[in-house]
CSV table of C-alpha atoms in Angstrom, one decimal:
chain,number,residue,atom,x,y,z
A,1,UNK,CA,73.3,-185.0,-145.9
A,2,UNK,CA,72.0,-183.5,-142.6
A,3,UNK,CA,74.8,-180.9,-142.7
A,4,UNK,CA,74.1,-180.0,-146.3
A,5,UNK,CA,70.4,-179.6,-145.5
A,6,UNK,CA,71.2,-177.4,-142.5
A,7,UNK,CA,73.5,-175.3,-144.7
A,8,UNK,CA,70.6,-174.8,-147.2
A,9,UNK,CA,68.1,-173.8,-144.6
A,10,UNK,CA,70.3,-172.0,-142.0
A,11,UNK,CA,73.6,-171.3,-143.7
A,12,UNK,CA,75.1,-167.8,-144.3
A,13,UNK,CA,73.6,-167.5,-147.8
A,14,UNK,CA,70.2,-168.5,-146.5
A,15,UNK,CA,70.4,-166.0,-143.7
A,16,UNK,CA,71.4,-163.2,-146.0
A,17,UNK,CA,68.5,-164.0,-148.4
A,18,UNK,CA,66.1,-164.1,-145.4
A,19,UNK,CA,67.3,-160.6,-144.6
A,20,UNK,CA,66.7,-159.6,-148.2
A,21,UNK,CA,63.1,-160.9,-147.9
A,22,UNK,CA,62.6,-159.0,-144.6
A,23,UNK,CA,63.9,-155.9,-146.4
A,24,UNK,CA,61.2,-156.4,-149.0
A,25,UNK,CA,58.6,-156.7,-146.3
A,26,UNK,CA,59.8,-153.5,-144.7
A,27,UNK,CA,59.6,-151.7,-148.1
A,28,UNK,CA,56.1,-152.9,-148.5
A,29,UNK,CA,54.9,-151.5,-145.1
A,30,UNK,CA,53.9,-148.0,-146.4
A,31,UNK,CA,51.8,-149.6,-149.2
A,32,UNK,CA,50.2,-151.9,-146.7
A,33,UNK,CA,49.3,-149.0,-144.4
A,34,UNK,CA,47.6,-147.2,-147.3
A,35,UNK,CA,45.8,-150.4,-148.1
A,36,UNK,CA,44.5,-150.9,-144.5
A,37,UNK,CA,43.1,-147.3,-144.6
A,38,UNK,CA,41.3,-148.0,-147.8
A,39,UNK,CA,40.0,-151.4,-146.6
A,40,UNK,CA,38.8,-150.0,-143.3
A,41,UNK,CA,36.6,-147.5,-145.2
A,42,UNK,CA,35.3,-150.1,-147.6
A,43,UNK,CA,34.4,-152.5,-144.7
A,44,UNK,CA,32.4,-150.1,-142.7
A,45,UNK,CA,35.1,-148.3,-140.7
A,46,UNK,CA,36.9,-151.2,-139.1
A,47,UNK,CA,40.0,-150.3,-137.0
A,48,UNK,CA,43.1,-149.8,-139.0
A,49,UNK,CA,44.9,-152.7,-137.5
A,50,UNK,CA,42.0,-155.1,-137.3
A,51,UNK,CA,42.8,-158.8,-137.2
A,52,UNK,CA,40.3,-159.6,-139.9
A,53,UNK,CA,41.9,-161.6,-142.7
A,54,UNK,CA,39.7,-159.7,-145.1
A,55,UNK,CA,41.3,-156.4,-144.0
A,56,UNK,CA,44.9,-157.8,-144.0
A,57,UNK,CA,44.7,-159.5,-147.4
A,58,UNK,CA,42.7,-156.7,-148.9
A,59,UNK,CA,45.3,-154.3,-147.8
A,60,UNK,CA,48.0,-156.5,-149.4
A,61,UNK,CA,46.1,-156.6,-152.7
A,62,UNK,CA,45.8,-152.8,-152.8
A,63,UNK,CA,49.4,-152.3,-151.8
A,64,UNK,CA,50.9,-154.4,-154.6
A,65,UNK,CA,49.7,-152.2,-157.5
A,66,UNK,CA,50.9,-149.1,-155.6
A,67,UNK,CA,54.4,-150.7,-155.2
A,68,UNK,CA,54.4,-151.4,-159.0
A,69,UNK,CA,53.6,-147.8,-159.8
A,70,UNK,CA,56.3,-146.3,-157.4
A,71,UNK,CA,58.9,-148.7,-158.8
A,72,UNK,CA,58.9,-146.7,-162.0
A,73,UNK,CA,61.1,-144.0,-160.4
A,74,UNK,CA,64.8,-144.1,-161.7
A,75,UNK,CA,66.4,-144.9,-158.4
A,76,UNK,CA,64.5,-148.2,-158.0
A,77,UNK,CA,66.9,-150.3,-160.1
A,78,UNK,CA,70.2,-149.0,-158.5
A,79,UNK,CA,68.7,-149.7,-155.0
A,80,UNK,CA,67.4,-153.1,-156.0
A,81,UNK,CA,70.6,-154.1,-157.7
A,82,UNK,CA,72.7,-153.0,-154.6
A,83,UNK,CA,70.5,-155.1,-152.3
A,84,UNK,CA,70.5,-158.2,-154.6
A,85,UNK,CA,74.3,-158.1,-155.0
A,86,UNK,CA,74.9,-157.8,-151.3
A,87,UNK,CA,72.3,-160.2,-150.0
A,88,UNK,CA,71.5,-162.7,-152.8
A,89,UNK,CA,75.0,-163.8,-153.7
A,90,UNK,CA,74.7,-162.7,-157.3
A,91,UNK,CA,77.8,-161.8,-159.4
A,92,UNK,CA,78.2,-158.2,-160.1
A,93,UNK,CA,78.4,-158.6,-163.9
A,94,UNK,CA,75.0,-160.3,-164.1
A,95,UNK,CA,73.2,-157.3,-162.9
A,96,UNK,CA,72.9,-153.9,-164.6
A,97,UNK,CA,74.2,-150.6,-163.2
A,98,UNK,CA,72.4,-147.3,-163.1
A,99,UNK,CA,68.8,-146.4,-163.8
A,100,UNK,CA,66.7,-148.4,-166.2
A,101,UNK,CA,67.0,-147.4,-169.9
A,102,UNK,CA,64.0,-148.0,-172.1
A,103,UNK,CA,60.5,-149.3,-171.5
A,104,UNK,CA,61.5,-153.0,-171.4
A,105,UNK,CA,64.1,-152.4,-168.7
A,106,UNK,CA,61.7,-150.2,-166.7
A,107,UNK,CA,59.0,-152.9,-166.9
A,108,UNK,CA,61.4,-155.6,-165.8
A,109,UNK,CA,62.5,-153.4,-162.9
A,110,UNK,CA,58.9,-152.8,-161.8
A,111,UNK,CA,58.3,-156.6,-162.0
A,112,UNK,CA,61.3,-157.3,-159.8
A,113,UNK,CA,60.4,-154.7,-157.2
A,114,UNK,CA,56.8,-155.8,-157.0
A,115,UNK,CA,57.9,-159.5,-156.7
A,116,UNK,CA,60.5,-158.6,-154.0
A,117,UNK,CA,58.2,-156.6,-151.8
A,118,UNK,CA,55.2,-158.9,-152.4
A,119,UNK,CA,57.1,-162.1,-151.4
A,120,UNK,CA,58.9,-160.2,-148.7
A,121,UNK,CA,55.7,-159.0,-147.1
A,122,UNK,CA,54.3,-162.6,-146.9
A,123,UNK,CA,57.6,-163.9,-145.5
A,124,UNK,CA,57.8,-161.1,-143.0
A,125,UNK,CA,54.2,-161.7,-141.8
A,126,UNK,CA,54.9,-165.4,-141.5
A,127,UNK,CA,58.2,-164.7,-139.6
A,128,UNK,CA,56.3,-162.5,-137.1
A,129,UNK,CA,53.3,-164.8,-136.6
A,130,UNK,CA,54.5,-168.4,-136.9
A,131,UNK,CA,57.5,-168.7,-134.5
A,132,UNK,CA,55.5,-167.4,-131.4
A,133,UNK,CA,52.6,-169.7,-132.3
A,134,UNK,CA,55.0,-172.7,-132.8
A,135,UNK,CA,56.8,-172.0,-129.5
A,136,UNK,CA,53.4,-171.7,-127.7
A,137,UNK,CA,52.2,-175.0,-129.1
A,138,UNK,CA,55.5,-176.7,-128.1
A,139,UNK,CA,55.2,-175.3,-124.5
A,140,UNK,CA,51.7,-176.6,-123.9
A,141,UNK,CA,52.7,-179.9,-122.2
A,142,UNK,CA,55.1,-178.0,-119.8
A,143,UNK,CA,52.9,-175.0,-118.8
A,144,UNK,CA,49.7,-175.3,-116.7
A,145,UNK,CA,48.9,-171.6,-117.4
A,146,UNK,CA,48.9,-172.2,-121.1
A,147,UNK,CA,46.8,-175.3,-120.8
A,148,UNK,CA,44.2,-173.4,-118.8
A,149,UNK,CA,44.0,-170.5,-121.3
A,150,UNK,CA,40.8,-170.0,-123.3
A,151,UNK,CA,42.3,-170.5,-126.8
A,152,UNK,CA,43.3,-174.1,-125.8
A,153,UNK,CA,39.7,-175.1,-125.1
A,154,UNK,CA,38.4,-173.1,-128.1
A,155,UNK,CA,40.9,-174.8,-130.5
A,156,UNK,CA,40.1,-178.2,-129.0
A,157,UNK,CA,43.6,-179.0,-127.9
A,158,UNK,CA,42.9,-179.5,-124.2
A,159,UNK,CA,43.5,-183.2,-124.3
A,160,UNK,CA,46.9,-184.3,-123.1
A,161,UNK,CA,47.9,-186.5,-126.0
A,162,UNK,CA,47.0,-183.7,-128.4
A,163,UNK,CA,49.1,-181.3,-126.4
A,164,UNK,CA,52.1,-183.6,-126.5
A,165,UNK,CA,51.8,-183.7,-130.3
A,166,UNK,CA,52.4,-179.9,-130.2
A,167,UNK,CA,56.1,-180.5,-129.6
A,168,UNK,CA,56.9,-182.2,-133.0
A,169,UNK,CA,54.2,-180.0,-134.7
A,170,UNK,CA,55.9,-176.8,-133.5
A,171,UNK,CA,59.3,-178.1,-134.7
A,172,UNK,CA,57.8,-178.9,-138.1
A,173,UNK,CA,56.3,-175.5,-138.3
A,174,UNK,CA,59.7,-173.8,-137.8
A,175,UNK,CA,61.4,-176.1,-140.3
A,176,UNK,CA,58.6,-175.5,-142.8
A,177,UNK,CA,59.1,-171.7,-142.3
A,178,UNK,CA,62.8,-172.0,-142.9
A,179,UNK,CA,62.3,-174.2,-146.0
A,180,UNK,CA,59.7,-171.7,-147.4
A,181,UNK,CA,62.1,-168.8,-146.8
A,182,UNK,CA,65.0,-170.7,-148.4
A,183,UNK,CA,62.9,-171.5,-151.4
A,184,UNK,CA,61.6,-167.9,-151.7
A,185,UNK,CA,65.2,-166.6,-151.4
A,186,UNK,CA,66.4,-169.0,-154.1
A,187,UNK,CA,63.5,-168.0,-156.4
A,188,UNK,CA,64.3,-164.3,-156.1
A,189,UNK,CA,68.0,-165.0,-156.7
A,190,UNK,CA,67.2,-166.9,-159.9
A,191,UNK,CA,64.9,-164.1,-161.1
A,192,UNK,CA,67.2,-161.2,-160.3
A,193,UNK,CA,69.5,-161.6,-163.4
A,194,UNK,CA,66.5,-162.0,-165.7
A,195,UNK,CA,64.7,-158.9,-164.3
A,196,UNK,CA,67.6,-156.7,-163.2
A,197,UNK,CA,70.2,-157.9,-165.7
A,198,UNK,CA,71.7,-155.6,-168.3
A,199,UNK,CA,69.6,-154.8,-171.4
A,200,UNK,CA,71.1,-154.3,-174.9
A,201,UNK,CA,71.2,-150.6,-174.1
A,202,UNK,CA,73.0,-151.2,-170.9
A,203,UNK,CA,75.6,-153.4,-172.6
A,204,UNK,CA,76.1,-150.8,-175.3
A,205,UNK,CA,76.6,-148.1,-172.7
A,206,UNK,CA,79.1,-150.3,-170.8
A,207,UNK,CA,81.0,-151.0,-174.0
A,208,UNK,CA,81.2,-147.3,-174.7
A,209,UNK,CA,82.5,-146.6,-171.2
A,210,UNK,CA,85.1,-149.3,-171.6
A,211,UNK,CA,86.1,-147.9,-175.0
A,212,UNK,CA,86.5,-144.4,-173.5
A,213,UNK,CA,88.5,-145.7,-170.6
A,214,UNK,CA,90.8,-147.7,-172.9
A,215,UNK,CA,91.2,-144.6,-175.1
A,216,UNK,CA,92.3,-142.5,-172.1
A,217,UNK,CA,94.7,-145.2,-171.0
A,218,UNK,CA,96.2,-145.5,-174.4
A,219,UNK,CA,96.5,-141.7,-174.6
A,220,UNK,CA,98.3,-141.6,-171.2
A,221,UNK,CA,100.5,-144.5,-172.2
A,222,UNK,CA,101.6,-142.6,-175.4
A,223,UNK,CA,102.2,-139.4,-173.3
A,224,UNK,CA,104.4,-141.3,-170.8
A,225,UNK,CA,106.2,-143.2,-173.6
A,226,UNK,CA,107.0,-140.0,-175.5
A,227,UNK,CA,107.9,-137.9,-172.5
A,228,UNK,CA,109.9,-140.3,-170.4
A,229,UNK,CA,111.4,-142.2,-173.4
A,230,UNK,CA,112.7,-139.0,-174.9
A,231,UNK,CA,114.1,-137.8,-171.6
A,232,UNK,CA,115.9,-141.1,-171.0
A,233,UNK,CA,117.4,-141.2,-174.5
A,234,UNK,CA,118.5,-137.6,-174.3
A,235,UNK,CA,120.1,-138.0,-170.8
A,236,UNK,CA,121.8,-141.2,-171.9
A,237,UNK,CA,123.2,-139.5,-175.0
A,238,UNK,CA,124.5,-136.5,-173.1
A,239,UNK,CA,126.0,-138.5,-170.3
A,240,UNK,CA,127.8,-140.8,-172.8
A,241,UNK,CA,129.2,-137.9,-174.7
A,242,UNK,CA,130.3,-136.2,-171.5
A,243,UNK,CA,132.0,-139.3,-170.2
A,244,UNK,CA,134.1,-139.6,-173.3
A,245,UNK,CA,135.5,-136.0,-173.0
A,246,UNK,CA,135.4,-135.7,-169.3
A,247,UNK,CA,139.2,-135.1,-169.0
A,248,UNK,CA,139.7,-133.1,-172.2
A,249,UNK,CA,136.7,-130.7,-172.6
A,250,UNK,CA,135.4,-129.4,-169.3
A,251,UNK,CA,133.1,-126.8,-171.0
A,252,UNK,CA,131.3,-129.5,-173.0
A,253,UNK,CA,130.8,-131.6,-169.9
A,254,UNK,CA,129.3,-128.5,-168.2
A,255,UNK,CA,126.9,-127.9,-171.0
A,256,UNK,CA,126.0,-131.6,-171.1
A,257,UNK,CA,125.2,-131.6,-167.4
A,258,UNK,CA,123.1,-128.5,-167.8
A,259,UNK,CA,121.2,-130.1,-170.6
A,260,UNK,CA,120.6,-133.2,-168.5
A,261,UNK,CA,119.3,-131.1,-165.7
A,262,UNK,CA,117.0,-129.1,-167.9
A,263,UNK,CA,115.7,-132.3,-169.6
A,264,UNK,CA,114.9,-134.1,-166.3
A,265,UNK,CA,113.3,-131.0,-164.8
A,266,UNK,CA,111.0,-130.5,-167.8
A,267,UNK,CA,110.2,-134.2,-167.9
A,268,UNK,CA,109.3,-134.3,-164.2
A,269,UNK,CA,106.8,-131.5,-164.9
A,270,UNK,CA,105.3,-133.4,-167.8
A,271,UNK,CA,105.1,-136.5,-165.8
A,272,UNK,CA,103.3,-134.7,-163.0
A,273,UNK,CA,100.7,-133.5,-165.5
A,274,UNK,CA,100.1,-136.9,-166.9
A,275,UNK,CA,99.9,-138.6,-163.5
A,276,UNK,CA,97.6,-135.8,-162.4
A,277,UNK,CA,95.1,-137.1,-164.9
A,278,UNK,CA,95.4,-140.6,-163.6
A,279,UNK,CA,94.6,-139.3,-160.1
A,280,UNK,CA,91.5,-137.5,-161.3
A,281,UNK,CA,89.9,-140.9,-162.2
A,282,UNK,CA,86.6,-140.7,-164.0
A,283,UNK,CA,86.4,-136.9,-163.5
A,284,UNK,CA,89.4,-136.5,-165.7
A,285,UNK,CA,88.5,-139.1,-168.3
A,286,UNK,CA,87.2,-136.4,-170.7
A,287,UNK,CA,89.8,-133.8,-169.9
A,288,UNK,CA,92.6,-132.7,-172.2
A,289,UNK,CA,96.2,-133.2,-171.4
A,290,UNK,CA,98.1,-129.9,-170.7
A,291,UNK,CA,99.0,-128.0,-173.7
A,292,UNK,CA,102.7,-128.2,-174.7
A,293,UNK,CA,103.5,-125.0,-176.7
A,294,UNK,CA,105.9,-125.2,-179.6
A,295,UNK,CA,108.1,-122.5,-178.1
A,296,UNK,CA,109.4,-125.2,-175.8
A,297,UNK,CA,111.1,-126.8,-178.7
A,298,UNK,CA,114.4,-125.0,-178.2
A,299,UNK,CA,114.7,-126.6,-174.7
A,300,UNK,CA,113.8,-129.9,-176.3
A,301,UNK,CA,116.5,-129.6,-178.9
A,302,UNK,CA,119.1,-128.5,-176.4
A,303,UNK,CA,118.3,-131.5,-174.3
A,304,UNK,CA,118.8,-133.8,-177.3
A,305,UNK,CA,122.4,-132.9,-177.7
A,306,UNK,CA,124.6,-130.6,-179.8
A,307,UNK,CA,124.3,-132.5,-183.0
A,308,UNK,CA,120.6,-131.5,-183.5
A,309,UNK,CA,119.6,-128.5,-185.6
A,310,UNK,CA,116.2,-126.9,-185.5
A,311,UNK,CA,114.7,-124.5,-188.1
A,312,UNK,CA,111.3,-122.9,-187.9
A,313,UNK,CA,109.4,-121.1,-190.7
A,314,UNK,CA,106.2,-119.2,-189.9
A,315,UNK,CA,104.5,-117.9,-186.8
A,316,UNK,CA,103.8,-120.9,-184.6
A,317,UNK,CA,101.6,-118.9,-182.2
A,318,UNK,CA,98.7,-119.3,-184.5
A,319,UNK,CA,98.9,-123.1,-184.4
A,320,UNK,CA,95.8,-124.5,-182.6
A,321,UNK,CA,96.4,-126.0,-179.2
A,322,UNK,CA,95.6,-129.6,-180.1
A,323,UNK,CA,97.9,-129.5,-183.1
A,324,UNK,CA,100.6,-127.7,-181.1
A,325,UNK,CA,100.5,-130.4,-178.4
A,326,UNK,CA,100.7,-133.3,-180.9
A,327,UNK,CA,103.4,-131.6,-182.9
A,328,UNK,CA,105.5,-131.2,-179.8
A,329,UNK,CA,105.1,-134.9,-179.1
A,330,UNK,CA,105.9,-135.9,-182.7
A,331,UNK,CA,109.2,-133.8,-182.6
A,332,UNK,CA,110.0,-135.3,-179.2
A,333,UNK,CA,109.5,-138.8,-180.4
A,334,UNK,CA,111.4,-138.1,-183.6
A,335,UNK,CA,114.4,-136.9,-181.7
A,336,UNK,CA,114.2,-139.9,-179.4
A,337,UNK,CA,114.2,-142.2,-182.4
A,338,UNK,CA,117.2,-140.4,-183.9
A,339,UNK,CA,119.1,-140.5,-180.7
A,340,UNK,CA,118.7,-144.3,-180.6
A,341,UNK,CA,119.3,-145.1,-184.2
A,342,UNK,CA,121.2,-142.3,-185.9
A,343,UNK,CA,124.6,-143.5,-184.7
A,344,UNK,CA,125.7,-140.0,-183.6
A,345,UNK,CA,125.0,-138.4,-187.0
A,346,UNK,CA,123.7,-134.8,-187.2
A,347,UNK,CA,119.9,-134.6,-187.0
A,348,UNK,CA,118.0,-131.8,-188.8
A,349,UNK,CA,114.5,-130.9,-187.7
A,350,UNK,CA,112.4,-128.4,-189.7
A,351,UNK,CA,109.0,-127.0,-188.9
A,352,UNK,CA,107.2,-125.1,-191.6
A,353,UNK,CA,103.8,-123.4,-191.1
A,354,UNK,CA,101.8,-123.0,-194.2
A,355,UNK,CA,98.3,-121.5,-194.7
A,356,UNK,CA,96.4,-124.6,-193.7
A,357,UNK,CA,98.9,-127.1,-192.4
A,358,UNK,CA,102.0,-127.6,-190.3
A,359,UNK,CA,104.8,-129.6,-191.9
A,360,UNK,CA,107.4,-131.4,-189.7
A,361,UNK,CA,110.4,-132.9,-191.3
A,362,UNK,CA,113.3,-134.7,-189.5
A,363,UNK,CA,116.3,-136.1,-191.3
A,364,UNK,CA,119.6,-137.8,-190.4
A,365,UNK,CA,122.2,-139.6,-192.6
A,366,UNK,CA,121.8,-143.3,-192.6
A,367,UNK,CA,124.4,-144.8,-190.2
A,368,UNK,CA,127.2,-146.9,-191.7
A,369,UNK,CA,126.1,-149.9,-189.6
A,370,UNK,CA,122.5,-151.0,-189.2
A,371,UNK,CA,121.3,-150.2,-185.7
A,372,UNK,CA,120.5,-153.0,-183.3
A,373,UNK,CA,116.8,-153.8,-183.3
A,374,UNK,CA,115.0,-153.5,-180.0
A,375,UNK,CA,113.5,-156.7,-178.7
A,376,UNK,CA,110.0,-155.2,-178.4
A,377,UNK,CA,110.2,-153.5,-181.8
A,378,UNK,CA,109.3,-150.1,-180.3
A,379,UNK,CA,106.1,-148.2,-180.8
A,380,UNK,CA,107.4,-144.7,-181.3
A,381,UNK,CA,106.8,-144.4,-185.0
A,382,UNK,CA,103.5,-146.1,-184.8
A,383,UNK,CA,102.5,-143.5,-182.2
A,384,UNK,CA,103.6,-140.7,-184.5
A,385,UNK,CA,101.5,-142.2,-187.3
A,386,UNK,CA,98.5,-142.5,-185.0
A,387,UNK,CA,98.7,-138.9,-183.8
A,388,UNK,CA,98.9,-137.7,-187.4
A,389,UNK,CA,95.9,-139.8,-188.4
A,390,UNK,CA,93.8,-138.6,-185.4
A,391,UNK,CA,94.3,-135.0,-186.6
A,392,UNK,CA,93.5,-135.9,-190.2
A,393,UNK,CA,97.1,-135.6,-191.3
A,394,UNK,CA,99.7,-137.9,-192.9
A,395,UNK,CA,102.9,-139.5,-191.8
A,396,UNK,CA,105.7,-140.9,-193.9
A,397,UNK,CA,108.9,-142.4,-192.6
A,398,UNK,CA,111.8,-144.3,-194.1
A,399,UNK,CA,115.1,-144.1,-196.1
A,400,UNK,CA,115.1,-141.5,-198.9
A,401,UNK,CA,118.3,-140.7,-200.9
A,402,UNK,CA,120.8,-141.7,-198.3
A,403,UNK,CA,119.0,-140.2,-195.3
A,404,UNK,CA,116.3,-141.4,-192.9
A,405,UNK,CA,113.4,-139.0,-193.2
A,406,UNK,CA,110.3,-138.5,-191.0
A,407,UNK,CA,107.7,-136.2,-192.7
A,408,UNK,CA,104.5,-135.3,-191.0
A,409,UNK,CA,101.7,-133.0,-192.2
A,410,UNK,CA,99.1,-131.8,-189.7
A,411,UNK,CA,96.1,-129.7,-190.9
A,412,UNK,CA,95.3,-126.6,-188.8
A,413,UNK,CA,91.5,-126.7,-189.3
A,414,UNK,CA,88.9,-129.1,-188.0
A,415,UNK,CA,89.8,-132.8,-187.8
A,416,UNK,CA,89.0,-134.5,-191.1
A,417,UNK,CA,88.6,-138.2,-191.9
A,418,UNK,CA,92.0,-139.9,-191.3
A,419,UNK,CA,94.3,-140.0,-194.4
A,420,UNK,CA,96.5,-143.1,-194.1
A,421,UNK,CA,100.1,-142.4,-194.7
A,422,UNK,CA,103.0,-144.8,-194.9
A,423,UNK,CA,104.5,-145.7,-191.6
A,424,UNK,CA,107.6,-147.7,-191.2
A,425,UNK,CA,108.8,-149.6,-188.2
A,426,UNK,CA,112.0,-148.6,-186.6
């Protein structure tokens, strides 16, 4: 019981809260100085630091409204929240971040700041005045000089038995001060979440930030999936084909190794671009991923193997950058999907640019044997459908007349409301 009481009064949390109160007293000092100047003039020109209780408490009463007015500045809440988190032992999620939004949050911040500096000033004053007085009272029985001083006779404590009572009285004063400080610190800690906690506007802003961060993470995950997944599939396909003809077709092996080299070099560049966005942190949260021009499709097709044919109709240079980048990824994921499931059949990719849209079609004959399903089901075709919807286009995938067909239409103009196409799972 004694140890628990000692922890409450003198433990680390109590000491930190005491520091928090002293900080409030220090913040109140400029307001108190202004109050003493005003009170000195009102009371007939008394000295600025007069010991008169009227001057001291009058200055305190004048300083509190001044503190409330200055607490309306935007930086008040971030500073108060930082101090409360560090010194009051309050969980970070219970306090708001950033300046106050709205009148209600501003008023609650002003209330907290005024309460903090007001209580802190009283505790600071008691901390400065009471311990020296208590120590002096406790030292009376042991110091002849103190017993002979004028205040002792004025206060009527010149009798020996009264002086010996000063020892327990002084101890009680110090314990009472520690108890008052602990109670004041606990009171402020309980009020902090109510006055500095997030408002509905703060919660909405935090939800929007989390949604934006999640969108960026999903975008980066799609980019990594499409880029690295395609590269691994293409490299695996080329290496497998080269291994089978290693002793009979040296020229094919040479071409396969060149395609592997080109695919890995291009993928490393794309990977660096995506990871560069991750290193940018919040500054890159709203940035666009590097554009991937459609003229790189030839290299993409070469890396996918010799059984892939590409045909392009129209001038792809007039395709907007956003559509160009997403179209590249769609073709890349389509080739990756075909490499995994086409069973070595020929793959045909066609890009046709019309007046107001880009049409992407990829076909391969259905394999004689059904492909082995991946344990995780894959997300490539879902990613293609999502990219098309975000651009206001459509995506259709599935078996048609003996072939597996992926058909995507991307509008070239402004993004419209998403048009839901059919998306299979493969």
